[in-house]
Each structure stands twice: as structure tokens, then as C-alpha cells.
Coordinates of N, CA and C in Angstrom, one line a residue:
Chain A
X1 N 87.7 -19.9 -24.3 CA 88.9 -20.1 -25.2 C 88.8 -19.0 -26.3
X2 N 90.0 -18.3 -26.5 CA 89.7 -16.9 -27.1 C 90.4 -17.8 -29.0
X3 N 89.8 -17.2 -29.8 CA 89.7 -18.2 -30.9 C 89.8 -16.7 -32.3
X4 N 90.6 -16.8 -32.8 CA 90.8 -15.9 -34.1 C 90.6 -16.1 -35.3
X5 N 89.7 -15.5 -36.1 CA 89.5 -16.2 -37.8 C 89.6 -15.2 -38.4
X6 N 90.8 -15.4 -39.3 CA 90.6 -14.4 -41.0 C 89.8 -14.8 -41.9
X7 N 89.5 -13.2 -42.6 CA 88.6 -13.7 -43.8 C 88.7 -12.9 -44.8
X8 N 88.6 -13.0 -46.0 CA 88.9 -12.3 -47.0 C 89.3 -13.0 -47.9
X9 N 89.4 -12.1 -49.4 CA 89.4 -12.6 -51.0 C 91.1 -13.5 -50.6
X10 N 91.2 -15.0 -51.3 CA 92.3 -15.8 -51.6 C 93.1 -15.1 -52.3
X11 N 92.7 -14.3 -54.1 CA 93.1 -13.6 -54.7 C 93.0 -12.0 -54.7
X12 N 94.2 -11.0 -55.5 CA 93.9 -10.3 -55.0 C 94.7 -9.8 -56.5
X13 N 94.2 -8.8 -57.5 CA 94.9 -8.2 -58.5 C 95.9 -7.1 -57.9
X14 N 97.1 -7.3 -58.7 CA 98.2 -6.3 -58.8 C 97.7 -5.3 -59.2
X15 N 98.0 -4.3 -58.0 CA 98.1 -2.8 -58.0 C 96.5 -2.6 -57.0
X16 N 95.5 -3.5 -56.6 CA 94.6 -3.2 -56.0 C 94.6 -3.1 -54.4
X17 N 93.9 -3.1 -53.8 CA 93.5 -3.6 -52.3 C 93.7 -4.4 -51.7
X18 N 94.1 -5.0 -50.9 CA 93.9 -6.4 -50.4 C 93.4 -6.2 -48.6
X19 N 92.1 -7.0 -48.4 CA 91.1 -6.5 -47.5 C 90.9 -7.7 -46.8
X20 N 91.6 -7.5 -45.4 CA 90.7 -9.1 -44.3 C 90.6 -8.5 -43.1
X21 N 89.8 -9.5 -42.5 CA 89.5 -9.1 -41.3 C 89.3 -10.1 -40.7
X22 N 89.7 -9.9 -38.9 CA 90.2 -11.1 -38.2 C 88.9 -10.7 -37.4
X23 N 88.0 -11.9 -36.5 CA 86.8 -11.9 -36.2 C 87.4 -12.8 -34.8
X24 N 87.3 -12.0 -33.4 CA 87.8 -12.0 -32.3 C 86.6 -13.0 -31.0
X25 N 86.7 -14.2 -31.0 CA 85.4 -14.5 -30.3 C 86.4 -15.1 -28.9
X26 N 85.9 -15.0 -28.0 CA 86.2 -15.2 -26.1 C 87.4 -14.4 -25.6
X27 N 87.1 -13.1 -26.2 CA 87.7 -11.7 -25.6 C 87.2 -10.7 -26.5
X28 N 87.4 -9.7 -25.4 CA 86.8 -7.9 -26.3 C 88.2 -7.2 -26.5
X29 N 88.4 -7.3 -27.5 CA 89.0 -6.6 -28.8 C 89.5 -4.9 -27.8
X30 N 88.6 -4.7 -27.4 CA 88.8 -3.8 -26.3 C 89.7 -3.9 -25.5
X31 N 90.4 -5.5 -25.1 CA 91.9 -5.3 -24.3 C 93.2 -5.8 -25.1
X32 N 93.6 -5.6 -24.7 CA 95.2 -6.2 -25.1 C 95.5 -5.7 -26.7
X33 N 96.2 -6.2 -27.4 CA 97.0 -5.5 -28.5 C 96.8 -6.3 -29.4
X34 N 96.3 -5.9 -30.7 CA 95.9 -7.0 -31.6 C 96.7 -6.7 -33.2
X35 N 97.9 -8.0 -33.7 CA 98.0 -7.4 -34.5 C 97.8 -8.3 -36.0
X36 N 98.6 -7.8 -36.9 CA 98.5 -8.2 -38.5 C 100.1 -8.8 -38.6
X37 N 100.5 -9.7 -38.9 CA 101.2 -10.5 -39.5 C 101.1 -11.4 -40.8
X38 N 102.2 -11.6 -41.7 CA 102.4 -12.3 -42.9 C 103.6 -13.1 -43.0
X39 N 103.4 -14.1 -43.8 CA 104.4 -15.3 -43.7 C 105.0 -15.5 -45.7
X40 N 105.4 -14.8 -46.3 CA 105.4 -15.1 -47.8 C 105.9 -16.5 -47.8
X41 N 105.4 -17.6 -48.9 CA 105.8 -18.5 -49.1 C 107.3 -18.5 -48.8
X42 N 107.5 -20.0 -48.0 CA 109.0 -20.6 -47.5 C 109.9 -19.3 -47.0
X43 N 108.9 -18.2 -46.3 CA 109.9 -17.2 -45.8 C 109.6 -17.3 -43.8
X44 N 109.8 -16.1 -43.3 CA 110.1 -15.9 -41.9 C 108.8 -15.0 -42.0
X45 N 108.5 -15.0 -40.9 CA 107.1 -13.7 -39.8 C 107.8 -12.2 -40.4
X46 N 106.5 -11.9 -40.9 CA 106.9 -10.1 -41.2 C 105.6 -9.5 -39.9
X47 N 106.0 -8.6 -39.2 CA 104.8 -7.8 -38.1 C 104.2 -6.7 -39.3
X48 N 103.0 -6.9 -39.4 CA 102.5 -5.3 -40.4 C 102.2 -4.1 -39.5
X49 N 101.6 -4.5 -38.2 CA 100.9 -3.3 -37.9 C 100.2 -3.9 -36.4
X50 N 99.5 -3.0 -35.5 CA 98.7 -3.8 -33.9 C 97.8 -2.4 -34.4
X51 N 96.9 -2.7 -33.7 CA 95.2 -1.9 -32.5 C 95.8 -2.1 -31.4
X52 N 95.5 -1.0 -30.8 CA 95.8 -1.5 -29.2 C 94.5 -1.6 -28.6
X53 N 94.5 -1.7 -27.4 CA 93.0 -1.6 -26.1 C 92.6 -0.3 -26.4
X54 N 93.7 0.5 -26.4 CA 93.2 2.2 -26.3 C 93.3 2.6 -27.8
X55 N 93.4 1.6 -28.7 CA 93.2 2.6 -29.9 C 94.3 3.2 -30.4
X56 N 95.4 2.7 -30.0 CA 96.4 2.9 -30.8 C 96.6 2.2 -31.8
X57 N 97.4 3.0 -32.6 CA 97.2 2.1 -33.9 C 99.2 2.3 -34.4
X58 N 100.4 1.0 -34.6 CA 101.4 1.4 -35.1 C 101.7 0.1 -36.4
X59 N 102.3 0.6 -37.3 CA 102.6 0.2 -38.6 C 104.4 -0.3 -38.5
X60 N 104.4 -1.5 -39.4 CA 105.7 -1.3 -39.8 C 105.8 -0.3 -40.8
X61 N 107.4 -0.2 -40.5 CA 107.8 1.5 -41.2 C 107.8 0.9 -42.5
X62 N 108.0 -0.2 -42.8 CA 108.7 -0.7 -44.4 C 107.0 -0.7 -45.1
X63 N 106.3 -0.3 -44.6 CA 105.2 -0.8 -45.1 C 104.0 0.8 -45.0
X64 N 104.3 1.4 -44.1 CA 103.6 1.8 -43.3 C 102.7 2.9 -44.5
X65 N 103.3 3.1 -45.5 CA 102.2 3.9 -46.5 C 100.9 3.2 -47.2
X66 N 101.1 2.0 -47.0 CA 100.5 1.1 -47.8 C 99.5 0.3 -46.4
X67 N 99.8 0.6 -45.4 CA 99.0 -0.2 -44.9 C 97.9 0.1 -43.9
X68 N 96.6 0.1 -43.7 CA 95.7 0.5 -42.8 C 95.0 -0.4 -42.1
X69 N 94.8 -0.3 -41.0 CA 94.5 -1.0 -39.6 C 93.4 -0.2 -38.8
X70 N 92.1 -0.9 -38.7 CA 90.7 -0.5 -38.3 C 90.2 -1.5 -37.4
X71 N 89.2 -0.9 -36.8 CA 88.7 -2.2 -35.5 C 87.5 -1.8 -35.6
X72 N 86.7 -2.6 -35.3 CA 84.9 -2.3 -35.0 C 84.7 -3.0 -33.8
X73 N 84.3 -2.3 -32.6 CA 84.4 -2.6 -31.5 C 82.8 -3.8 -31.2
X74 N 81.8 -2.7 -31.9 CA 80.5 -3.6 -32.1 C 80.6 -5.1 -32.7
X75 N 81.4 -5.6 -33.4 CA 81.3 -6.9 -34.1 C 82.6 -7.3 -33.3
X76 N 83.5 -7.1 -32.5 CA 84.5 -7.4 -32.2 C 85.5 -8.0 -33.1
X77 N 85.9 -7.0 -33.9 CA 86.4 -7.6 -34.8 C 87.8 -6.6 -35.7
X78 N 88.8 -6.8 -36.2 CA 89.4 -5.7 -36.9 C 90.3 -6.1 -37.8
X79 N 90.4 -5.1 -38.9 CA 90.9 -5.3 -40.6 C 92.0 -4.6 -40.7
X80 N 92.4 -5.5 -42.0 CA 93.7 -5.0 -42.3 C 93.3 -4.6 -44.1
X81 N 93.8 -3.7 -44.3 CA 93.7 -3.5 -45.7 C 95.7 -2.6 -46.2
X82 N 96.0 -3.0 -47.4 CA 96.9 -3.4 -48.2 C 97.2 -2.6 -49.4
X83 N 97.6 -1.7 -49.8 CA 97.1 -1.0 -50.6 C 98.3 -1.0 -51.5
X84 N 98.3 -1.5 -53.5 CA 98.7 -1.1 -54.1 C 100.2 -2.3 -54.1
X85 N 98.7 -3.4 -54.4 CA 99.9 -5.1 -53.6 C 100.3 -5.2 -54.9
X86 N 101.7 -6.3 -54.9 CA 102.5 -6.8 -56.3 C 102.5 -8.2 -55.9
X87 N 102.6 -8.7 -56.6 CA 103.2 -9.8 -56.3 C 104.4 -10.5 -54.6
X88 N 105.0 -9.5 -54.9 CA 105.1 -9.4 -53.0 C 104.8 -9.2 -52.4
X89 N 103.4 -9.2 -52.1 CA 102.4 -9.6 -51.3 C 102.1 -10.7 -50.9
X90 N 102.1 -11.7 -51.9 CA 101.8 -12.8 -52.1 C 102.1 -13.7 -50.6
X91 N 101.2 -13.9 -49.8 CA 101.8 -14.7 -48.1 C 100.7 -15.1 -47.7
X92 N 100.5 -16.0 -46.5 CA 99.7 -16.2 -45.3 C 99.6 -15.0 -44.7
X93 N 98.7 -14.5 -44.1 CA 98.5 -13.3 -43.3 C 97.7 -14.1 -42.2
X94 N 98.7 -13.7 -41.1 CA 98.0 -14.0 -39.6 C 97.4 -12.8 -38.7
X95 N 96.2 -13.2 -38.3 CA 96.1 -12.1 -36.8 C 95.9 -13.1 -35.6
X96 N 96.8 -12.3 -34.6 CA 97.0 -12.5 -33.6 C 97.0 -10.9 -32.8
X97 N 96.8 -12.2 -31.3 CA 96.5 -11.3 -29.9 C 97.7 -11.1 -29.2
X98 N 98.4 -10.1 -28.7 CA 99.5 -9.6 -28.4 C 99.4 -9.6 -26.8
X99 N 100.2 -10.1 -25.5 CA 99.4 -9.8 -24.6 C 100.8 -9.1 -23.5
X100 N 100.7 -8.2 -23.0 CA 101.8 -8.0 -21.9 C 102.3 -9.0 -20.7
X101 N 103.0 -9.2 -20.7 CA 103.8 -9.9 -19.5 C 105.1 -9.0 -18.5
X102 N 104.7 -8.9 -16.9 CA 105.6 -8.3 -16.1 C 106.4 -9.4 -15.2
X103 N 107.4 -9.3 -15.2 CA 108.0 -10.1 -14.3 C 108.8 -9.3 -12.8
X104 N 108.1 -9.3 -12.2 CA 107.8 -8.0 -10.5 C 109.3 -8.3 -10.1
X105 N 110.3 -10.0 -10.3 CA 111.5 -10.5 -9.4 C 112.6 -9.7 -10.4
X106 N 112.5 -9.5 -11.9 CA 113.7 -9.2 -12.8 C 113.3 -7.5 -13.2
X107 N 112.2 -7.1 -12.9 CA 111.7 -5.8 -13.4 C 111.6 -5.4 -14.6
X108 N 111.4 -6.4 -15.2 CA 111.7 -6.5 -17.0 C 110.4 -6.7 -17.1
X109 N 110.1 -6.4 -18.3 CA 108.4 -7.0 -19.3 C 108.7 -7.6 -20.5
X110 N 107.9 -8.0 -21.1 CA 107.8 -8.1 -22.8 C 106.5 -8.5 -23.1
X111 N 106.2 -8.7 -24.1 CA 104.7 -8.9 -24.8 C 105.0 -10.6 -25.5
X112 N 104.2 -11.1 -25.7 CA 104.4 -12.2 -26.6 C 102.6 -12.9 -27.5
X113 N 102.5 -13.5 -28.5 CA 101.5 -13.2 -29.3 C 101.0 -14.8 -29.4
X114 N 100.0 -14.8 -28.0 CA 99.7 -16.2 -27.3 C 98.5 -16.4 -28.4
X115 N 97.6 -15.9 -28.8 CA 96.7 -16.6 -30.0 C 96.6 -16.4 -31.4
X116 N 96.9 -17.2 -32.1 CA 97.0 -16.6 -33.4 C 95.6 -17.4 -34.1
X117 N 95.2 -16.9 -35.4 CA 94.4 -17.0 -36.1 C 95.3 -18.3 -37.2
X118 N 94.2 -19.0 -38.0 CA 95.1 -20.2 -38.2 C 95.7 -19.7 -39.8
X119 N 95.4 -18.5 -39.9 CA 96.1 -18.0 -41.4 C 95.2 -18.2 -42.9
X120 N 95.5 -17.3 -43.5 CA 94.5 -17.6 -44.6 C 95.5 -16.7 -46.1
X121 N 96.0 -17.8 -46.7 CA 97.0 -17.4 -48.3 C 95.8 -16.6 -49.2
X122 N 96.6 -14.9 -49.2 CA 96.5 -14.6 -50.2 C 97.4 -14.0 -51.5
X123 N 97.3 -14.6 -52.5 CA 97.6 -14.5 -53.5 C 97.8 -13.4 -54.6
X124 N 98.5 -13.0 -55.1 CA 98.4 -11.6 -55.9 C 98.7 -12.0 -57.0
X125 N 97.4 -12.1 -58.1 CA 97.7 -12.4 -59.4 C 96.6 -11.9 -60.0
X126 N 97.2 -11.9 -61.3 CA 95.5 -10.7 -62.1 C 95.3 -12.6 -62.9
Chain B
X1 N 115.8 -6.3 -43.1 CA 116.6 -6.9 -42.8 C 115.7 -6.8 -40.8
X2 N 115.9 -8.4 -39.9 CA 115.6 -8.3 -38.8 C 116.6 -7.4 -37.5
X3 N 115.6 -7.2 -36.5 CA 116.4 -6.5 -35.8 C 116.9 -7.1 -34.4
X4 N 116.0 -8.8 -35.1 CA 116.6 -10.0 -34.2 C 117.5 -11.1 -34.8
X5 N 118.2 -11.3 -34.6 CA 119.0 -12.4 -35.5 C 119.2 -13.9 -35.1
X6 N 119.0 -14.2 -35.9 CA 118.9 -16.1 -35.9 C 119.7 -16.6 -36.3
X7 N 120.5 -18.2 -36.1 CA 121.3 -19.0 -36.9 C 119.8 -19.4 -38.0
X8 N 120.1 -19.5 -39.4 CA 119.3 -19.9 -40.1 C 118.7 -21.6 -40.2
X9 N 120.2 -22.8 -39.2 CA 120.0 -23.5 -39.5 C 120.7 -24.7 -37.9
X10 N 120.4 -25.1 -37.7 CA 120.2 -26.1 -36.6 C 120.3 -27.1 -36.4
X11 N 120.7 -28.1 -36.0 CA 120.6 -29.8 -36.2 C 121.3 -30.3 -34.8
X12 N 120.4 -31.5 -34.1 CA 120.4 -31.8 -33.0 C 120.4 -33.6 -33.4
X13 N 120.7 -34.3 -32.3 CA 120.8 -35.6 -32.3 C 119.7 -36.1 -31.5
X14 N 118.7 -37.0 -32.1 CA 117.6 -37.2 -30.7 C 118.1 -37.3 -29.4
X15 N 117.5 -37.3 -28.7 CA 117.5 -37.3 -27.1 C 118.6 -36.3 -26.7
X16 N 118.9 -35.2 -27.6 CA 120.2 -34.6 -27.2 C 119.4 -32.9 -26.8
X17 N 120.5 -32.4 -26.1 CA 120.2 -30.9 -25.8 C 120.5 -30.0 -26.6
X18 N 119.4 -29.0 -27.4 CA 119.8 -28.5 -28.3 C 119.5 -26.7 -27.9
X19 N 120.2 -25.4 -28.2 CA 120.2 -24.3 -27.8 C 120.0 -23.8 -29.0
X20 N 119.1 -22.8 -29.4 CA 118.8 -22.0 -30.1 C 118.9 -20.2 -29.5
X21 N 119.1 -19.3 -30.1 CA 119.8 -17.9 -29.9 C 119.1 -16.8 -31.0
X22 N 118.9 -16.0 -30.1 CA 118.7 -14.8 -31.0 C 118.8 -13.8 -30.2
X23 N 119.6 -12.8 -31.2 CA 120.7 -11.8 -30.5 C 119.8 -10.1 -31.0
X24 N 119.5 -9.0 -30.0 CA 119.1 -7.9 -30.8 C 119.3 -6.7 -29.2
X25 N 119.1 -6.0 -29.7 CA 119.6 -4.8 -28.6 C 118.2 -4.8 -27.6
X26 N 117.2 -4.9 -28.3 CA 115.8 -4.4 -28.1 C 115.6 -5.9 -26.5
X27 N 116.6 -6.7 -26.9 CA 116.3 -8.2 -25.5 C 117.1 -7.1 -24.5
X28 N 117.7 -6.0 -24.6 CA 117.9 -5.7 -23.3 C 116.6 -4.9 -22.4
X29 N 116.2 -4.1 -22.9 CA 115.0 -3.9 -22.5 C 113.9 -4.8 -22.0
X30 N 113.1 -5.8 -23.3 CA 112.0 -6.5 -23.2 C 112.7 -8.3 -23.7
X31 N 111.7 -9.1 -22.3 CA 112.3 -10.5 -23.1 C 111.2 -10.8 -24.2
X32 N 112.1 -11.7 -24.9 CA 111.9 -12.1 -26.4 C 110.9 -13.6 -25.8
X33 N 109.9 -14.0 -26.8 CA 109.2 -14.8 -26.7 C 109.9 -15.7 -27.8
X34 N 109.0 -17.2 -28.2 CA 110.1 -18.1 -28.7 C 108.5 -19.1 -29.7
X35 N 108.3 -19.1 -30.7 CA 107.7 -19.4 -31.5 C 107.9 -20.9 -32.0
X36 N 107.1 -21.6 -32.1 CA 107.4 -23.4 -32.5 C 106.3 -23.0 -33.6
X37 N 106.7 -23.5 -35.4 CA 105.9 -23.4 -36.4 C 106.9 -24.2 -37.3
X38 N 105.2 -25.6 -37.4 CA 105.8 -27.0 -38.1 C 105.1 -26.2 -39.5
X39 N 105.1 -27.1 -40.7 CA 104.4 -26.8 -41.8 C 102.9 -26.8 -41.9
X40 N 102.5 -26.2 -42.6 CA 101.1 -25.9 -42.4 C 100.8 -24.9 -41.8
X41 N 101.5 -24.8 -40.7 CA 100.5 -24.5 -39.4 C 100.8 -23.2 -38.7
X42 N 100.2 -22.8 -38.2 CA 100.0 -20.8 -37.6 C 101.4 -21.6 -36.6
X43 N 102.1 -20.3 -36.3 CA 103.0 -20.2 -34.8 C 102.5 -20.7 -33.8
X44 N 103.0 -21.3 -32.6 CA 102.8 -21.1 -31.5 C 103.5 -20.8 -30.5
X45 N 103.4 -20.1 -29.4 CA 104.2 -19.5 -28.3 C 104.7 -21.2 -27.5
X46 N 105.9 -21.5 -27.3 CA 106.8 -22.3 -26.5 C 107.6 -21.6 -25.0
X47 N 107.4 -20.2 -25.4 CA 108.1 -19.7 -24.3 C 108.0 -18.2 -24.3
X48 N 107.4 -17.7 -23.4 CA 107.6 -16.3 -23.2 C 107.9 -15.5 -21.7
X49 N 108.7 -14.9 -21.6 CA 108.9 -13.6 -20.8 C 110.1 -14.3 -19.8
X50 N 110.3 -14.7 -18.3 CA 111.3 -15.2 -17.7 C 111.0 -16.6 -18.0
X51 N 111.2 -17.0 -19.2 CA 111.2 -18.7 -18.9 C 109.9 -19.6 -18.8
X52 N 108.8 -18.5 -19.3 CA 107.5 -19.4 -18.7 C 106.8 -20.2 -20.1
X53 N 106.3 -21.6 -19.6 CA 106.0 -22.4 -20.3 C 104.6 -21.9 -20.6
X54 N 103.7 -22.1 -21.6 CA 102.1 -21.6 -21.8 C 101.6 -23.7 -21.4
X55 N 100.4 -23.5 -21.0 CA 100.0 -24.7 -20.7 C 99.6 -25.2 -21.6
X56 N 100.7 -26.9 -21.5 CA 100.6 -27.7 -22.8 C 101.7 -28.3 -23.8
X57 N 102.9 -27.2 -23.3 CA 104.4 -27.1 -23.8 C 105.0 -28.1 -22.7
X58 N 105.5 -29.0 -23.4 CA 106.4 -29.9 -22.7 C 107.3 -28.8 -21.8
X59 N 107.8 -29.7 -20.6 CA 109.0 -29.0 -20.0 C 110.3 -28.9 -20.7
X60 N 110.1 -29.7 -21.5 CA 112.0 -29.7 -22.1 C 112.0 -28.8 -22.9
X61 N 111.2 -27.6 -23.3 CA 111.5 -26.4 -23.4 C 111.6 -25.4 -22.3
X62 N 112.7 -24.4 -22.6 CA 113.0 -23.8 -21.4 C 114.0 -22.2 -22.2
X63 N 113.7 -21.3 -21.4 CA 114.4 -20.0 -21.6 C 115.3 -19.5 -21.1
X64 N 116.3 -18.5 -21.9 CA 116.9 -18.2 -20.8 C 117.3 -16.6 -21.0
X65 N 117.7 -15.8 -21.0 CA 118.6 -14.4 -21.2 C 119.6 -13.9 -20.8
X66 N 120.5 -13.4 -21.5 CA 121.6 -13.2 -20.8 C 122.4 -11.7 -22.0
X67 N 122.1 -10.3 -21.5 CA 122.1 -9.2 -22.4 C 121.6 -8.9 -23.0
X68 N 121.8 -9.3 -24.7 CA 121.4 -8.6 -25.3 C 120.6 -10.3 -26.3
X69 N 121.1 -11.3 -25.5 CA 120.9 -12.6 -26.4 C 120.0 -13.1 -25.4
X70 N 119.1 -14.0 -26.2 CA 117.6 -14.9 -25.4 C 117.8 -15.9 -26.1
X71 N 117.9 -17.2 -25.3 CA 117.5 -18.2 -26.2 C 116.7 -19.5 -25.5
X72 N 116.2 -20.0 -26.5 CA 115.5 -21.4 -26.2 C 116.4 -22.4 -26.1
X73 N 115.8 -23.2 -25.3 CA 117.0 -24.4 -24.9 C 116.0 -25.7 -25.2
X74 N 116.1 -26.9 -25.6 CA 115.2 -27.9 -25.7 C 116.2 -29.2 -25.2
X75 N 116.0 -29.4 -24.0 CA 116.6 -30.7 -23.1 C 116.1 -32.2 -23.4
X76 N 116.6 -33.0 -24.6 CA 116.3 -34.2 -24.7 C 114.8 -34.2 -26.0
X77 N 115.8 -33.7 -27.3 CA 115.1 -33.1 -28.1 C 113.8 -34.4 -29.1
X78 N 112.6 -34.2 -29.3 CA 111.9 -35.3 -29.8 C 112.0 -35.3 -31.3
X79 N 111.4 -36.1 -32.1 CA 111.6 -35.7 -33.8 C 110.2 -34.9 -33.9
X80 N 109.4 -34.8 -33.0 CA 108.5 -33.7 -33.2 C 108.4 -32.6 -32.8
X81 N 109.6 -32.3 -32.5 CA 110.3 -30.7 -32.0 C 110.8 -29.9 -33.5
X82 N 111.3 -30.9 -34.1 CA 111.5 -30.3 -35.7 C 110.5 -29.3 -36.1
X83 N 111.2 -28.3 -36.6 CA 110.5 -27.5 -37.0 C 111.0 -26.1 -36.9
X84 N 110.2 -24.9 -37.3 CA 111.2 -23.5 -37.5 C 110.7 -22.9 -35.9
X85 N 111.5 -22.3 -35.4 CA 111.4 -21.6 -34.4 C 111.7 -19.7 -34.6
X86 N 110.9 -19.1 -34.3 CA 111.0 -18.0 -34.2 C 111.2 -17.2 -32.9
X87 N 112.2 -16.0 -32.9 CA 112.4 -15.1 -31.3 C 111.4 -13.8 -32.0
X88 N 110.5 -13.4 -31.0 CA 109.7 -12.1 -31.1 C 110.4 -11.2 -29.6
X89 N 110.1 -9.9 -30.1 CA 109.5 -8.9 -29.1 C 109.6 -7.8 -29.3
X90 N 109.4 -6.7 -28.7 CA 109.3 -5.3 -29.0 C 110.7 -4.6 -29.3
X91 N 110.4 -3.4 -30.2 CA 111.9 -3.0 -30.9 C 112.3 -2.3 -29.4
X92 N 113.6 -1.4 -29.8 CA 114.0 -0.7 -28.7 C 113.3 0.6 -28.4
X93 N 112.5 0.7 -29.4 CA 111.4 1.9 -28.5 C 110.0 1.5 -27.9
X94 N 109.8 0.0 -28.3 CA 108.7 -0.5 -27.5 C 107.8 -0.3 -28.4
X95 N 107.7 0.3 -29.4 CA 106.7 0.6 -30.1 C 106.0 -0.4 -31.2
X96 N 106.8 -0.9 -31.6 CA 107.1 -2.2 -32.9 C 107.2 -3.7 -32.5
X97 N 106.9 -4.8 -33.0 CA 107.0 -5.6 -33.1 C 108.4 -6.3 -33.8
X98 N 109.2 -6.9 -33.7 CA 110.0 -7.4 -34.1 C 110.2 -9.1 -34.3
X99 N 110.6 -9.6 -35.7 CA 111.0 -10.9 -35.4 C 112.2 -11.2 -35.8
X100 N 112.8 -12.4 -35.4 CA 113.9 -12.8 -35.7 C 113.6 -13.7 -37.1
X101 N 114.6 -13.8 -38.3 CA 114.2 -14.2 -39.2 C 114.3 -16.0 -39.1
X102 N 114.2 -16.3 -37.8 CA 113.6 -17.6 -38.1 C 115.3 -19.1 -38.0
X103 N 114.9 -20.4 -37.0 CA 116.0 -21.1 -37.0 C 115.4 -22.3 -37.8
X104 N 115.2 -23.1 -38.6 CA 114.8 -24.4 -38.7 C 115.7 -25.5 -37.9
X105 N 115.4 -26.4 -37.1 CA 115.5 -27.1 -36.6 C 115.6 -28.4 -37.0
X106 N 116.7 -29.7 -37.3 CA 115.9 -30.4 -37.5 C 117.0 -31.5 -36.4
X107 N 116.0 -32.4 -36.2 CA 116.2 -33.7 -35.3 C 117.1 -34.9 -36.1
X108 N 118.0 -35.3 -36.3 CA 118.7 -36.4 -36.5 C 118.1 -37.4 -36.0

């Protein structure tokens, strides 16, 4: 059973870092596409950013200066860091596993994001 | 702003058939997957790619596509279907992640 856990500071001061890392156990981080999601209070799914198998790495554009995405293949495991958070920051942050799906009868694909991590609020306040 | 679009708001009669929609250019390319998230609690996948259930998901969820719109259909809705539904999938270069901003659902 492949099983996802965030970890990192609840709080996080305005204008600093904000640093978690999602810890990947009953799969290698080595396949499929793994990404960073956020939920701000009473809002909708924001995507931040994926790893891929091969080490690709893509960002939301709205975000994409501020945000960095690293993997450590040895611990199976990979982080998101935040840079230069305000107050809208302030969300649940999920990681989840991204996985491809082909359908051979319609010749179409899509991906869909079959395990998620159960989420962990952080907070931005000094 | 999303580059999938949702009705924000939903309301079904028990035991009745309820259709949820989300419209984006990027569903002509790749199908959109379909998200069940009650409070508290992380998302879960209800439906992804031609219609397929993940093991565990009642059948009276079900998918469908047609252009540029994907939607979830729920046949004979329970009061524990309530809850927000989200449409995911890749932008129109495949490169991005995309969500729809989200339907709340609720059961009469």
C-alpha cells in the first residue's frame, strides 16, 4: 500500500521559508510523478509544482519564482520549499502521487493523483 | 483564475441523479479525473480517465466526456456523497497540472 506523509514547521514567519517534505513508503519515488499541492482555508486545490521519474521538475507559473521542488532518491523522499511566504500562504499543503493512465479503445490519456498524503496546515504568522 | 471551470454550487434530492461538469480546452486532449473531498479530509480520486472507478468507489459514480466538458454523474445520490468535488488534469501543453475550482455538493 503506497502511503504519503508531510512534515514540517505548522508555523512559518512572514517573509521567510516555508520547508516540508513528503516521505514516500510502498513505491520508489523513482516512478511516476510526484507532486506539491495546497488548499488555503475554505478555498479550492492550487497544483505548486511535480518531480517526475526522470527528474523533471515543473512549477506553477503563478508561483514559479518562489517555489523549489527537490527529491532524495536515497530516503525516498521529496520537498517542497516556499520562499518569501505572506500570509497567503497560509493552507494545507498536500503531496501526492500523480500516475498516467492510457486508454488503447479512445487513444486519449490523462494522469490522475490516486494517493495523497493526508495534509499538514501551515500557517504564516510572526 | 482556473483553466477548468466548475458550477460553484450543486444540490441534489436523495436517491436522485445528480451531474456535475467541468468545462476546459485542455479535456480535449487529456481526460479529467474527478475528486470527492468531505471536510477534514485529503481528496480522493472517484473517477479517472474513460470512466474508471478506483477500487472501493461505489458504482453510482460514473464518468463521462464529451469535447471539451467531462463530467461526473452520481446515479441515486447518498447524504454521504455530500461534499466538494473537484475536476483535475493536465493543461493544454501537458506540462501543468490543472484544477477546476471546485463544485460543493449538497444532498437534500
Amino acid at each position: 500500500q503506497v502511503q504519503l506523509q508531510e512534515s514540517g514547521p505548522g508555523v512559518v514567519e512572514p517573509s521567510e521559508t516555508l520547508s516540508l517534505t513528503c516521505t514516500v513508503s510502498g513505491d520508489s519515488i523513482s516512478r511516476n510523478y510526484w507532486s506539491w499541492i495546497r488548499q488555503p482555508p475554505g478555498r479550492g486545490l492550487e497544483w505548486l509544482g511535480y518531480i517526475s521519474y526522470s527528474g523533471n521538475i515543473n512549477y506553477n507559473p503563478s508561483l514559479r519564482s518562489r517555489v523549489t521542488i527537490s527529491v532524495d532518491t536515497s530516503k525516498n523522499h521529496f520537498s517542497l520549499k516556499l520562499s518569501s511566504v505572506t500570509a497567503a500562504d497560509t493552507a494545507v499543503y498536500y503531496c501526492a502521487r500523480e500516475t498516467y493512465y492510457y486508454d488503447n479503445v479512445n487513444y486519449l490519456g490523462g494522469y490522475y493523483l490516486d494517493y495523497w498524503g493526508q495534509g499538514t496546515l501551515v500557517t504564516v504568522s510572526s | 483564475s482556473s483553466e477548468l471551470t466548475q458550477d460553484p454550487a450543486v444540490s441534489v434530492a436523495l436517491g436522485q441523479t445528480v451531474r456535475i461538469t467541468c468545462q476546459g480546452d485542455s479535456l480535449r486532449s487529456y481526460y479529467a479525473s474527478w475528486y470527492q473531498q468531505k471536510p477534514g479530509q485529503a481528496p480522493v480520486v472517484v473517477i479517472y480517465g474513460n470512466n474508471n472507478r478506483p477500487s472501493g468507489i461505489p458504482d453510482r459514480f460514473s464518468g463521462s466526456r464529451s469535447g471539451n466538458t467531462a463530467s461526473l454523474t452520481i446515479t441515486g445520490a447518498q447524504a454521504e456523497d455530500e461534499a466538494d468535488y473537484y475536476c483535475n488534469s493536465r493543461d493544454s501543453s501537458g506540462a501543468r497540472l490543472v484544477f477546476g475550482g471546485g463544485t460543493k455538493l449538497t444532498v437534500l
